[in-house]
Amino acid sequence: MLKKGDIILFGIISVIIAFSTLWVYYYRLGGNDSARIAVIKQGDTQIHRIILDNVTEGEKIKVSGAYNVIIHVEHDRIRFCEADCPDQVCVNTGWISKKGEMAACLPNRTMIKIEEGDEDVDIISH
Amino acid sequence: MNRTKKTVVISLLISQALILSIIESWIPVLVPGVKLGLANIITLIVIVFFGYKEALTVVIIKSLLISMLGGRGIETFLFSVTGGILSALVMAGLYNVKKDLFSIIGISVTGAVVHNLGQVFIASIVIRDIAIFTLLPVILTMGCAMGFIVGLAASFLEKTFRKINIFGL
């Protein structure tokens, strides 16, 4: 069922997957895991920067746009907990906590990601 | 095949692609945002039996109808149609570059990968962040698996269609 030319295609695809895996590996590499910052952004604007270890009690943050999403922050982790968009991809991603992880809600152009911390600000709000 | 018959056959294939899209939305997939791409079976069949123009017609009308029926906005339509057009063009190109060089399965897997690459690229523009590319390894691996299954289904379907000469070609 497979033909000769398929080897070329599968070869190219394997190289693409290998490169992307390497890139992700280096993207997540380095720094310490102690001061992780959860960044909430919508489009180009950063709405919140939260140091995850400093969060003591759970907090809910509402982000409005084309749709409304509610983000839930707890000590050590963050997630999209409610969204009124049709696809619910962001909610299904669940909790994220490790550096380099991210969850995104495309219809609302909202993204949360965990960055390496290098600042002593508790919360910056715009 | 005359024009009227062709219009009817293409319309029927579009409705089948639509139904496959609806069915696949009921099937849960492990990774959020990843879809099976069952409608790609129809795109492949159209490429094999008709050509790239007809395949593009099917992809565009299917995406338009699915976003209208699902009550989804223009973003969802643009998102699905760009991936669809990109992968349809690449698959049609591979099929026509040299007959019998690539199998339907190989073409389907490549189509799935191109579809995923296109969507992640569009997503990174929409969300304006390269962090979205960290999804690539998982999405591409899943895409290959789905592409293989879809390609297998399409090549069985192609054999049967040729045997019963369904389009009267």
Coordinates of C-alpha atoms in Angstrom, one line a residue:
Chain A
M1 CA 0.0 0.0 0.0
L2 CA 2.9 2.3 0.6
K3 CA 5.0 3.4 -2.3
K4 CA 8.7 4.3 -2.9
G5 CA 8.3 8.1 -2.7
D6 CA 6.7 7.8 0.8
I7 CA 10.1 7.4 2.3
I8 CA 11.0 10.9 1.2
L9 CA 7.9 12.3 2.8
F10 CA 8.2 10.4 6.0
G11 CA 11.9 11.5 6.2
I12 CA 11.1 15.1 5.8
I13 CA 8.3 14.9 8.4
S14 CA 10.6 13.1 10.9
V15 CA 13.2 15.9 10.5
I16 CA 10.5 18.5 11.2
I17 CA 9.3 16.7 14.3
A18 CA 12.9 16.2 15.5
F19 CA 13.7 19.9 15.1
S20 CA 10.5 21.0 16.8
T21 CA 11.2 18.7 19.7
L22 CA 14.7 20.0 20.1
W23 CA 13.4 23.6 19.9
V24 CA 10.9 22.9 22.7
Y25 CA 13.6 21.2 24.8
Y26 CA 15.9 24.3 24.6
Y27 CA 12.9 26.6 25.0
R28 CA 12.1 25.0 28.4
L29 CA 15.8 24.5 29.4
G30 CA 17.7 26.7 31.8
G31 CA 16.9 28.9 34.8
N32 CA 15.6 27.8 38.1
D33 CA 12.1 26.5 38.7
S34 CA 11.7 28.4 42.0
A35 CA 10.3 31.7 40.8
R36 CA 7.9 30.9 38.1
I37 CA 5.7 33.7 36.8
A38 CA 2.4 33.1 35.2
V39 CA 1.8 35.6 32.5
I40 CA -1.7 36.4 31.3
K41 CA -1.8 38.2 28.0
Q42 CA -4.4 39.2 25.5
G43 CA -3.1 40.0 22.1
D44 CA 0.0 42.1 22.5
T45 CA -0.8 43.3 26.1
Q46 CA 0.2 41.6 29.2
I47 CA -2.7 41.8 31.6
H48 CA -1.1 40.2 34.7
R49 CA 2.2 38.8 35.8
I50 CA 1.8 36.6 38.9
I51 CA 4.5 34.9 40.9
L52 CA 3.0 31.5 41.4
D53 CA 4.8 30.6 44.6
N54 CA 3.5 33.8 46.2
V55 CA -0.1 33.0 45.6
T56 CA -1.6 32.0 49.0
E57 CA -5.3 31.8 48.3
G58 CA -7.1 30.9 45.0
E59 CA -8.1 33.8 42.9
K60 CA -10.3 34.2 39.8
I61 CA -9.4 36.6 37.1
K62 CA -11.9 37.5 34.4
V63 CA -10.7 38.4 30.9
S64 CA -13.2 39.9 28.5
G65 CA -12.9 40.2 24.8
A66 CA -14.8 38.6 21.9
Y67 CA -15.7 36.0 24.6
N68 CA -15.3 35.9 28.3
V69 CA -12.8 33.6 30.1
I70 CA -12.2 33.1 33.8
I71 CA -8.7 32.2 34.9
H72 CA -8.2 30.4 38.2
V73 CA -4.9 30.9 40.0
E74 CA -3.8 28.8 42.9
H75 CA -0.6 28.4 44.8
D76 CA 1.8 26.8 42.3
R77 CA -0.6 26.5 39.3
I78 CA -3.0 28.3 37.0
R79 CA -5.7 27.3 34.5
F80 CA -8.6 28.5 32.4
C81 CA -11.6 27.4 34.4
E82 CA -14.5 28.8 32.4
A83 CA -14.9 30.1 28.9
D84 CA -18.0 30.9 26.8
C85 CA -16.3 30.2 23.5
P86 CA -17.5 27.3 21.4
D87 CA -14.4 25.1 21.3
Q88 CA -13.3 25.0 25.0
V89 CA -9.8 24.1 24.1
C90 CA -8.4 26.4 26.7
V91 CA -10.4 24.8 29.5
N92 CA -9.6 21.3 28.4
T93 CA -5.9 22.1 28.6
G94 CA -6.3 22.0 32.4
W95 CA -3.8 23.2 35.0
I96 CA -0.3 24.3 34.0
S97 CA 2.5 24.8 36.4
K98 CA 5.9 24.0 34.8
K99 CA 8.1 26.6 33.1
G100 CA 7.5 26.8 29.4
E101 CA 3.9 25.4 29.6
M102 CA 1.1 27.4 28.1
A103 CA -2.6 27.4 27.5
A104 CA -4.4 29.5 25.0
C105 CA -7.9 30.6 24.0
L106 CA -7.7 31.6 20.4
P107 CA -11.2 33.0 20.0
N108 CA -10.5 35.4 22.8
R109 CA -6.8 35.9 21.9
T110 CA -5.9 35.1 25.5
M111 CA -2.9 33.1 26.6
I112 CA -1.5 32.0 29.9
K113 CA 2.1 30.9 30.0
I114 CA 4.7 30.2 32.7
E115 CA 7.9 32.1 32.5
E116 CA 11.1 32.1 34.4
G117 CA 11.0 34.6 37.2
D118 CA 13.6 37.4 37.6
E119 CA 11.7 40.1 39.4
D120 CA 10.3 40.8 42.8
V121 CA 7.0 42.4 41.9
D122 CA 4.0 40.6 43.3
I123 CA 1.3 41.5 40.7
I124 CA 1.4 44.0 38.0
S125 CA -1.9 45.0 36.6
H126 CA -2.6 47.2 33.6
Chain B
M1 CA -18.8 13.5 -16.9
N2 CA -21.1 16.4 -17.7
R3 CA -21.3 19.6 -15.6
T4 CA -24.6 18.8 -14.0
K5 CA -23.5 15.4 -12.9
K6 CA -20.3 16.8 -11.6
T7 CA -22.0 19.5 -9.6
V8 CA -24.3 16.9 -8.0
V9 CA -21.4 14.5 -7.2
I10 CA -19.3 17.3 -5.7
S11 CA -22.3 18.5 -3.6
L12 CA -22.8 15.0 -2.3
L13 CA -19.1 14.7 -1.4
I14 CA -19.3 18.1 0.4
S15 CA -22.3 16.9 2.5
Q16 CA -20.3 13.7 3.4
A17 CA -17.3 15.8 4.4
L18 CA -19.7 17.8 6.6
I19 CA -21.2 14.8 8.2
L20 CA -17.7 13.4 8.9
S21 CA -16.7 16.7 10.5
I22 CA -19.8 16.5 12.8
I23 CA -19.1 12.9 13.7
E24 CA -15.5 13.6 14.6
S25 CA -16.6 16.4 16.9
W26 CA -18.3 13.7 19.0
I27 CA -15.1 11.6 19.3
P28 CA -12.9 12.7 22.2
V29 CA -9.2 13.1 21.4
L30 CA -6.4 13.0 24.1
V31 CA -4.9 16.4 23.3
P32 CA -7.1 19.5 23.4
G33 CA -7.4 21.2 20.1
V34 CA -6.4 18.2 18.1
K35 CA -9.0 16.8 15.6
L36 CA -9.1 13.5 13.7
G37 CA -9.5 15.1 10.3
L38 CA -11.9 12.5 9.0
A39 CA -13.2 15.0 6.4
N40 CA -9.8 14.7 4.8
I41 CA -10.9 11.3 3.4
I42 CA -13.3 13.2 1.1
T43 CA -10.6 15.8 0.2
L44 CA -8.3 12.9 -0.8
I45 CA -11.0 11.2 -2.9
V46 CA -11.8 14.4 -4.7
I47 CA -8.1 15.0 -5.4
V48 CA -7.8 11.5 -6.9
F49 CA -11.0 11.4 -8.9
F50 CA -11.3 15.1 -9.8
G51 CA -8.5 17.6 -9.2
Y52 CA -7.2 20.4 -7.1
K53 CA -9.9 22.9 -8.1
E54 CA -12.7 20.6 -7.0
A55 CA -10.7 19.8 -3.8
L56 CA -10.4 23.5 -3.0
T57 CA -14.1 23.9 -3.6
V58 CA -15.0 21.1 -1.2
V59 CA -12.6 22.4 1.5
I60 CA -13.8 26.0 1.3
I61 CA -17.5 25.2 1.2
K62 CA -17.2 22.6 4.0
S63 CA -15.4 25.0 6.3
L64 CA -17.9 27.7 5.5
L65 CA -20.9 25.4 6.3
I66 CA -19.4 23.9 9.4
S67 CA -18.7 27.3 10.9
M68 CA -22.2 28.5 10.0
L69 CA -23.9 25.3 11.3
G70 CA -21.8 25.3 14.5
G71 CA -22.6 28.9 15.2
R72 CA -18.9 29.7 15.2
G73 CA -17.4 33.0 14.2
I74 CA -15.3 34.2 11.4
E75 CA -12.1 33.4 13.2
T76 CA -12.9 29.7 13.4
F77 CA -13.7 29.7 9.7
L78 CA -10.5 31.5 8.7
F79 CA -8.6 29.2 11.0
S80 CA -10.0 26.0 9.6
V81 CA -10.0 27.2 5.9
T82 CA -6.3 28.3 5.8
G83 CA -5.2 24.9 7.1
G84 CA -7.6 23.2 4.7
I85 CA -6.5 25.1 1.6
L86 CA -2.8 24.7 2.4
S87 CA -3.1 21.0 3.0
A88 CA -5.4 20.5 -0.1
L89 CA -2.9 22.3 -2.3
V90 CA 0.1 20.3 -1.0
M91 CA -1.8 17.0 -1.3
A92 CA -3.0 17.7 -4.8
G93 CA 0.6 18.8 -5.7
L94 CA 2.1 15.6 -4.4
Y95 CA -0.6 13.5 -6.1
N96 CA 0.0 15.2 -9.5
V97 CA 3.8 15.7 -9.4
K98 CA 4.3 12.1 -10.6
K99 CA 1.6 9.5 -10.7
D100 CA 2.4 6.5 -8.5
L101 CA 5.3 8.1 -6.7
F102 CA 3.5 8.7 -3.4
S103 CA 0.8 6.5 -1.9
I104 CA -2.5 7.9 -0.6
I105 CA -1.2 7.2 2.9
G106 CA 2.0 9.2 2.4
I107 CA 0.0 12.1 0.9
S108 CA -2.5 12.0 3.7
V109 CA 0.2 12.1 6.4
T110 CA 1.9 15.0 4.7
G111 CA -1.4 16.8 4.3
A112 CA -2.1 16.4 8.0
V113 CA 1.4 17.7 8.9
V114 CA 1.0 20.8 6.6
H115 CA -2.5 21.4 8.0
N116 CA -1.1 21.4 11.6
L117 CA 1.9 23.6 10.7
G118 CA -0.4 26.1 9.0
Q119 CA -2.8 26.2 12.0
V120 CA -0.1 26.6 14.6
F121 CA 1.5 29.4 12.5
I122 CA -1.9 31.2 12.2
A123 CA -2.5 30.7 15.9
S124 CA 0.9 32.2 16.7
I125 CA -0.1 35.3 14.7
V126 CA -3.5 35.5 16.3
I127 CA -2.2 35.2 19.8
R128 CA 1.1 37.0 19.1
D129 CA 3.3 34.7 21.0
I130 CA 5.8 32.1 19.9
A131 CA 5.1 30.0 23.0
I132 CA 2.4 28.3 20.9
F133 CA 5.1 26.5 18.9
T134 CA 5.8 24.4 22.0
L135 CA 2.7 22.5 21.0
L136 CA 4.3 21.4 17.7
P137 CA 5.9 18.1 18.7
V138 CA 2.7 16.6 20.2
I139 CA 0.4 18.1 17.5
L140 CA 2.7 16.9 14.7
T141 CA 3.0 13.4 16.1
M142 CA -0.7 13.1 16.6
G143 CA -1.2 14.5 13.1
C144 CA 0.9 11.8 11.6
A145 CA -1.1 9.1 13.4
M146 CA -4.4 10.6 12.3
G147 CA -3.1 11.2 8.8
F148 CA -2.1 7.5 8.6
I149 CA -5.6 6.3 9.6
V150 CA -7.3 8.8 7.3
G151 CA -5.0 7.8 4.4
L152 CA -5.7 4.1 5.0
A153 CA -9.4 4.7 5.0
A154 CA -9.1 6.8 1.8
S155 CA -7.1 4.3 -0.1
F156 CA -9.7 1.5 0.7
L157 CA -12.4 3.9 -0.4
E158 CA -10.5 4.7 -3.6
K159 CA -10.1 1.0 -4.5
T160 CA -13.8 0.4 -3.9
F161 CA -14.8 3.5 -5.9
R162 CA -12.6 2.4 -8.8
K163 CA -14.1 -1.2 -8.7
I164 CA -17.7 -0.1 -8.8
N165 CA -16.9 2.9 -11.0
I166 CA -19.2 5.1 -8.9
F167 CA -18.5 8.3 -10.7
G168 CA -18.8 6.7 -14.2
L169 CA -15.4 8.0 -15.3

